[in-house]
Every structure is written in C-alpha cells, then in structure tokens.
mmCIF file of C-alpha atoms in Angstrom:
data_model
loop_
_atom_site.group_PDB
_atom_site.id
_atom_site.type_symbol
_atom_site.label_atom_id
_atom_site.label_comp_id
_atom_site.label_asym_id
_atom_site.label_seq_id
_atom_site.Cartn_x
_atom_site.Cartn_y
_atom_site.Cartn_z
ATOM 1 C CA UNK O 73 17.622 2.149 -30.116
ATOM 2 C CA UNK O 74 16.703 5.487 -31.598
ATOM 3 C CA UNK O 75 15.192 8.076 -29.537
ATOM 4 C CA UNK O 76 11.527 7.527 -30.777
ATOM 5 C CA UNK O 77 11.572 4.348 -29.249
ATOM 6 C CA UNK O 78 13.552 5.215 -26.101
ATOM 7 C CA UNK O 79 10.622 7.751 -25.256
ATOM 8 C CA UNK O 80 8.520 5.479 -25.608
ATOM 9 C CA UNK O 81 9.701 2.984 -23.306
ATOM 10 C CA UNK O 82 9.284 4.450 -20.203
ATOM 11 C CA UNK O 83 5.689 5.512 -20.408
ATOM 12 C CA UNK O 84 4.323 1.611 -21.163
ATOM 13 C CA UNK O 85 4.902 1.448 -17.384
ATOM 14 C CA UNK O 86 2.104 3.626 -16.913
ATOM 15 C CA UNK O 87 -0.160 0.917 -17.939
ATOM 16 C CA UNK O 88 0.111 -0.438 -14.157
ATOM 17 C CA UNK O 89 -1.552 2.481 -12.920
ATOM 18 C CA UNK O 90 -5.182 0.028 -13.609
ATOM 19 C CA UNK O 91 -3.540 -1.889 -10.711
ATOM 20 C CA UNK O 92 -3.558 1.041 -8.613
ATOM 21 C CA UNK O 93 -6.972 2.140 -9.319
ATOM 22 C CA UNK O 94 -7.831 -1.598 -8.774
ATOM 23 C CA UNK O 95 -6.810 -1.556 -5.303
ATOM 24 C CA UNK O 96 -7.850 2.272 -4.605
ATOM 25 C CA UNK O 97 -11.576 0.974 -6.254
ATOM 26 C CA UNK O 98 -11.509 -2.952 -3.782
ATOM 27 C CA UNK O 99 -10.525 -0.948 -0.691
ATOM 28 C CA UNK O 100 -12.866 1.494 -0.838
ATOM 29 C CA UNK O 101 -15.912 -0.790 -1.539
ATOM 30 C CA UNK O 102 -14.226 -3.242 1.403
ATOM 31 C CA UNK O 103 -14.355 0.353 4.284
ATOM 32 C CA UNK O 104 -18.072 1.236 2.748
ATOM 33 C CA UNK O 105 -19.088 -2.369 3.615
ATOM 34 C CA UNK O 106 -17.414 -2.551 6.759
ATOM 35 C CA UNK O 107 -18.613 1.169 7.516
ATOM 36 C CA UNK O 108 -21.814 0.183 6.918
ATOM 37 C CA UNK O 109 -22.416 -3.299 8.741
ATOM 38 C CA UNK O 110 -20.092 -3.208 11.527
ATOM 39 C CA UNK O 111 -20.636 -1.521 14.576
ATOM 40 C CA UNK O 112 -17.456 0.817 15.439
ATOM 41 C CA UNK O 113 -15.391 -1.161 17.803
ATOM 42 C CA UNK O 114 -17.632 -4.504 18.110
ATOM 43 C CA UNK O 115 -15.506 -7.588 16.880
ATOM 44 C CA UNK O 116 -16.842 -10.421 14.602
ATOM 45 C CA UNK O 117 -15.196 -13.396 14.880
ATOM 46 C CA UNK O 118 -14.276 -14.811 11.845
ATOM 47 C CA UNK O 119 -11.584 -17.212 12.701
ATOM 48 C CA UNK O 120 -10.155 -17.960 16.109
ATOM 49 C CA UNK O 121 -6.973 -15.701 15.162
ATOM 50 C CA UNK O 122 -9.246 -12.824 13.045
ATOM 51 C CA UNK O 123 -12.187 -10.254 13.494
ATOM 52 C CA UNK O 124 -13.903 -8.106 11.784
ATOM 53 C CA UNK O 125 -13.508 -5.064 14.201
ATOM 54 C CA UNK O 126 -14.597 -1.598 12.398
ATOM 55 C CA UNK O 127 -11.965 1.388 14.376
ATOM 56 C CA UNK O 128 -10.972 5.106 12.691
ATOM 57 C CA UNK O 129 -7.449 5.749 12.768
ATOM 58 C CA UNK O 130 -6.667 9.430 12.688
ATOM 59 C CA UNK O 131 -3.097 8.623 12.625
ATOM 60 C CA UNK O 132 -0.750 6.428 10.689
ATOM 61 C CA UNK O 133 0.366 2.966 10.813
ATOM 62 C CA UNK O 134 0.063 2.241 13.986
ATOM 63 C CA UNK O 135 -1.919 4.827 15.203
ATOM 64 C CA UNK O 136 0.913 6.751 15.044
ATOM 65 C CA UNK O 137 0.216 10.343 15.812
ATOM 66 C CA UNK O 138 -3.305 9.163 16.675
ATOM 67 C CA UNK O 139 -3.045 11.218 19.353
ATOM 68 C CA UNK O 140 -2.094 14.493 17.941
ATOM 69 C CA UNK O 141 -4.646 17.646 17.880
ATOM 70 C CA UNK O 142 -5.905 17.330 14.403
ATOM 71 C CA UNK O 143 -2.389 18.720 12.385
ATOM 72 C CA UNK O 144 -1.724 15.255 11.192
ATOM 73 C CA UNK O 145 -4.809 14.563 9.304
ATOM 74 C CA UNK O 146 -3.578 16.988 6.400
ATOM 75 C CA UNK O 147 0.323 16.422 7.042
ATOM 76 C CA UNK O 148 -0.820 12.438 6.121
ATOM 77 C CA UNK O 149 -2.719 13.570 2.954
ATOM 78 C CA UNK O 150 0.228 16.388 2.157
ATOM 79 C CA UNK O 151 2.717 13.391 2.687
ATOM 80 C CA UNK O 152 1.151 10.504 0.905
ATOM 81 C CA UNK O 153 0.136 12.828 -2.019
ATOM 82 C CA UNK O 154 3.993 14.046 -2.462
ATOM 83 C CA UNK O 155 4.773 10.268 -2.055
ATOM 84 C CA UNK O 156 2.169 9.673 -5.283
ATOM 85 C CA UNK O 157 3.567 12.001 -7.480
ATOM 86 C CA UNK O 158 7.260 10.648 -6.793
ATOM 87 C CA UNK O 159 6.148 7.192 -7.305
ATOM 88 C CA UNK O 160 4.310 8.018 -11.054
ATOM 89 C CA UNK O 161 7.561 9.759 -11.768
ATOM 90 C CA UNK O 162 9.658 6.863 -10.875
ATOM 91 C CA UNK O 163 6.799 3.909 -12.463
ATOM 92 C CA UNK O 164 7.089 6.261 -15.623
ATOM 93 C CA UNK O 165 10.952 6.011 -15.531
ATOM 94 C CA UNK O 166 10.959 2.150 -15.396
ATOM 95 C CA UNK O 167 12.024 -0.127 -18.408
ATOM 96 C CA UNK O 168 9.922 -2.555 -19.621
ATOM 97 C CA UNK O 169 11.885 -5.345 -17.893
ATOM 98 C CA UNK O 170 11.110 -4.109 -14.877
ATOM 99 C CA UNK O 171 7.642 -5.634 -14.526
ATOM 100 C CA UNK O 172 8.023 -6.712 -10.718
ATOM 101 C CA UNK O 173 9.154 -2.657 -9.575
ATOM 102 C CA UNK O 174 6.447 -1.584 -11.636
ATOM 103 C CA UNK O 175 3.544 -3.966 -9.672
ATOM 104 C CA UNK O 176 5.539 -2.719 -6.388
ATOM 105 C CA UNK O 177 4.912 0.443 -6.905
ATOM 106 C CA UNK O 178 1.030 0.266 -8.468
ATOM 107 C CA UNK O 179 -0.099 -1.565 -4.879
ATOM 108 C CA UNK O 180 1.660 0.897 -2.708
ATOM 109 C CA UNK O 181 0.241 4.123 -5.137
ATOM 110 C CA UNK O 182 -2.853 2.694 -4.951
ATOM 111 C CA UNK O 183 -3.045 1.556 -1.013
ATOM 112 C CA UNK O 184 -1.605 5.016 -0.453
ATOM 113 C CA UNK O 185 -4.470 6.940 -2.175
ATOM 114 C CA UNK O 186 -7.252 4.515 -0.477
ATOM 115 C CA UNK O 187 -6.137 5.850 2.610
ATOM 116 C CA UNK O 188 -6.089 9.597 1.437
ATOM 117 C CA UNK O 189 -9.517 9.283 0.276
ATOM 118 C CA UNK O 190 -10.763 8.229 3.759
ATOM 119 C CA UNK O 191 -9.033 11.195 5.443
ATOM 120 C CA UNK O 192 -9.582 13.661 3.074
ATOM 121 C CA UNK O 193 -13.368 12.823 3.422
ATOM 122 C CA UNK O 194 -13.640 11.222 6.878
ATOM 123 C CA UNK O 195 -10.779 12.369 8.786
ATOM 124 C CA UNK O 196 -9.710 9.167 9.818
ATOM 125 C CA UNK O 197 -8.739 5.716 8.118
ATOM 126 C CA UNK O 198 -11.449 3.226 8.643
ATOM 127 C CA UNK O 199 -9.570 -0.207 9.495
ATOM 128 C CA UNK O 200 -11.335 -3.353 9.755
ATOM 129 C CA UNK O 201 -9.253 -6.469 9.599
ATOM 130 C CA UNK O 202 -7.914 -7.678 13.048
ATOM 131 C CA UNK O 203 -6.081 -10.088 14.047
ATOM 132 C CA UNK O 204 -4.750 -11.917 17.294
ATOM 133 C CA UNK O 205 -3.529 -14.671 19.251
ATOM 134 C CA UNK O 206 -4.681 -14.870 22.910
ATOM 135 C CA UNK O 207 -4.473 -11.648 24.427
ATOM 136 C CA UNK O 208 -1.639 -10.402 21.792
ATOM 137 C CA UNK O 209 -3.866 -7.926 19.195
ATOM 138 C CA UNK O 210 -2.023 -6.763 16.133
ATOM 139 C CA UNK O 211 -3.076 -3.197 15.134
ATOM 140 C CA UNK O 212 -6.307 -3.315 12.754
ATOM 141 C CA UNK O 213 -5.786 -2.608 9.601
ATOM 142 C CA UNK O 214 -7.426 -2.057 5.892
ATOM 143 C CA UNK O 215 -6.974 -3.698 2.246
ATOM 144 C CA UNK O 216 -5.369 -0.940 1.232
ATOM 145 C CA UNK O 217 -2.157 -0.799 3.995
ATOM 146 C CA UNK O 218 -2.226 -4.728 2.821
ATOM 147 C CA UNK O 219 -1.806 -3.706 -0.442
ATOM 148 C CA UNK O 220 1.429 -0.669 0.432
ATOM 149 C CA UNK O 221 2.779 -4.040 2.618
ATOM 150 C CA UNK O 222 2.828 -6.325 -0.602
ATOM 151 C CA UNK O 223 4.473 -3.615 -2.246
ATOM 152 C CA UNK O 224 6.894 -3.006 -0.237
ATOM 153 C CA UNK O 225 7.611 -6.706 0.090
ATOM 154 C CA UNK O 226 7.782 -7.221 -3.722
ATOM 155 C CA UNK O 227 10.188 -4.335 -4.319
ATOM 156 C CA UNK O 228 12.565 -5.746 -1.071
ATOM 157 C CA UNK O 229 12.433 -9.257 -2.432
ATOM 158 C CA UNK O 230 13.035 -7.661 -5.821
ATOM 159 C CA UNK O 231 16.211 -5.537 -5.199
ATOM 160 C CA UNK O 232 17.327 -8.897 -3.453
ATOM 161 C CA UNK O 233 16.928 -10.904 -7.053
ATOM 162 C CA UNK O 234 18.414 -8.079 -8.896
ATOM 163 C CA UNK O 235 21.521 -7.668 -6.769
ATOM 164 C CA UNK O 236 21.998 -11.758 -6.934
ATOM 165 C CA UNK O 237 21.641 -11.143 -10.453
ATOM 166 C CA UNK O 238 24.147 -8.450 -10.953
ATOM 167 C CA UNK O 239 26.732 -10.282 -8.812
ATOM 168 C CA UNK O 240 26.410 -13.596 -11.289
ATOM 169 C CA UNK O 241 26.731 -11.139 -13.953
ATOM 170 C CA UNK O 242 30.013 -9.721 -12.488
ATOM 171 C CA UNK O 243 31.282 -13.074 -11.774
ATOM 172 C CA UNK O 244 30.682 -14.443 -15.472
ATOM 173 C CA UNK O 245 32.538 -10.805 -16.716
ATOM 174 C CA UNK O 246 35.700 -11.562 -15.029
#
C-alpha cells in the first residue's frame, strides 16, 4: 500500500462522526421535551417497571459528586471535552475494518457531548428515564448516557471477538 493510500485510510473513520451528532441532535430534542412537559421530580408511569421522572443531575453517573459546591460542573465539561478530543484522535486512527470500534466510539462521543451541552448551559444534566422494580429505583438517566453505555458495551464485546479471533489465528500459525 503506498503512502497516499495509507493516509487516507484512517480519516474514512471520520465519517462516523454523523452518528455522534445523531445522538448529540436525539438527546437533546428527547431533555427539551422532557424539560418542557414534565414537571421536575413528578413520575409518569409508563410501564409498571418505567417513568418518566424529569431530575437535574449536577454530578455524574450516579449523582456522583452531586453533592459537591459547584467545582464539578466545569471539571465534568473539562473532563468529557479532553475525553472528545482523545476519542476523534483514536476514531481517526482506526482502519477501515474496524467498523464496530468506530460505532463504539461515535455513541460514547456523542452521549458524552449531549451531556456537556446541558451543563455547559444548564448546569446540570437533565435525566428523564427511570426505572424500578418495587421499591428498588435505578438512578434516572438520559438517551445520551444510554448511548456512552452501548458504546461501551460494543467496544467490550468487541475486544472479546477480536481476542477470540487472534487466538484462532495463532492456533492456525503454529
């Protein structure tokens, strides 16, 4: 391969970055709705296991840091911004083949920057999807940390095929 075409290769992975601006562009439609007709911390059932329950998280997952005086807001957005520019860097380092890495890392760039929007511009994370099961409740949540989750999940579950992969390679080499 001459180096033309070796330059080349890396940057077609940038063409995933419309998935990230997908999800950034869904979950910030899906908070505006939920914003704007639910009533902060007033459930709607939707299923006997899920509400629609509109909370601000000023910390991370979790609520993580929730807590904190105020510091966290901009260590979140200096944190998931540093995380962004890594993950271009690696998306544009990528070969071709590596279409499932390159999804992976589209959802969580994108989930990551829904979230900086909201507390760049809110100061909080607007979550809205809740689930339960009796009196167990699972942490609200957004479309956006669903998307980073899916991500995260995809690149696990990938690194899991590629190292199976690699070791039938190995074993047909010997």
């Amino acid at each position: 391969m001459d180096a033309a075409m070796m330059e080349k290769a890396p940057a077609s992975n940038l063409k995933w970055l419309w998935l990230a601006l997908l999800v950034i562009a869904v979950d910030l439609g899906t908070k505006a709705l939920a914003s704007s007709m639910l009533s902060y911390g007033d459930p709607v059932p939707i299923l006997p296991v899920f509400n629609l329950t509109l909370l601000h998280n000023t910390g991370a997952a979790f609520s993580f840091l929730a807590e904190a005086d105020g510091w966290q807001r901009w260590f979140f957005v200096a944190l998931a911004l540093a995380v962004s520019v890594v993950l271009i860097g690696w998306l544009r380092k990528l070969e071709r083949h590596e279409t499932w890495t390159a999804v992976a890392i589209a959802l969580i760039l994108g989930g990551a920057l829904g979230n900086v929007y909201d507390r760049v511009v809110h100061g909080y994370v607007v979550d809205f999807l809740h689930f339960y099961w009796h009196d167990w409740h699972f942490p609200a949540f957004n479309l956006a940390d669903t998307a980073i989750t899916i991500g995260a999940g995809i690149m696990i579950l990938d690194m899991f095929r590629n190292s199976a992969h690699k070791a039938e390679d190995a074993d047909r080499s010997e």
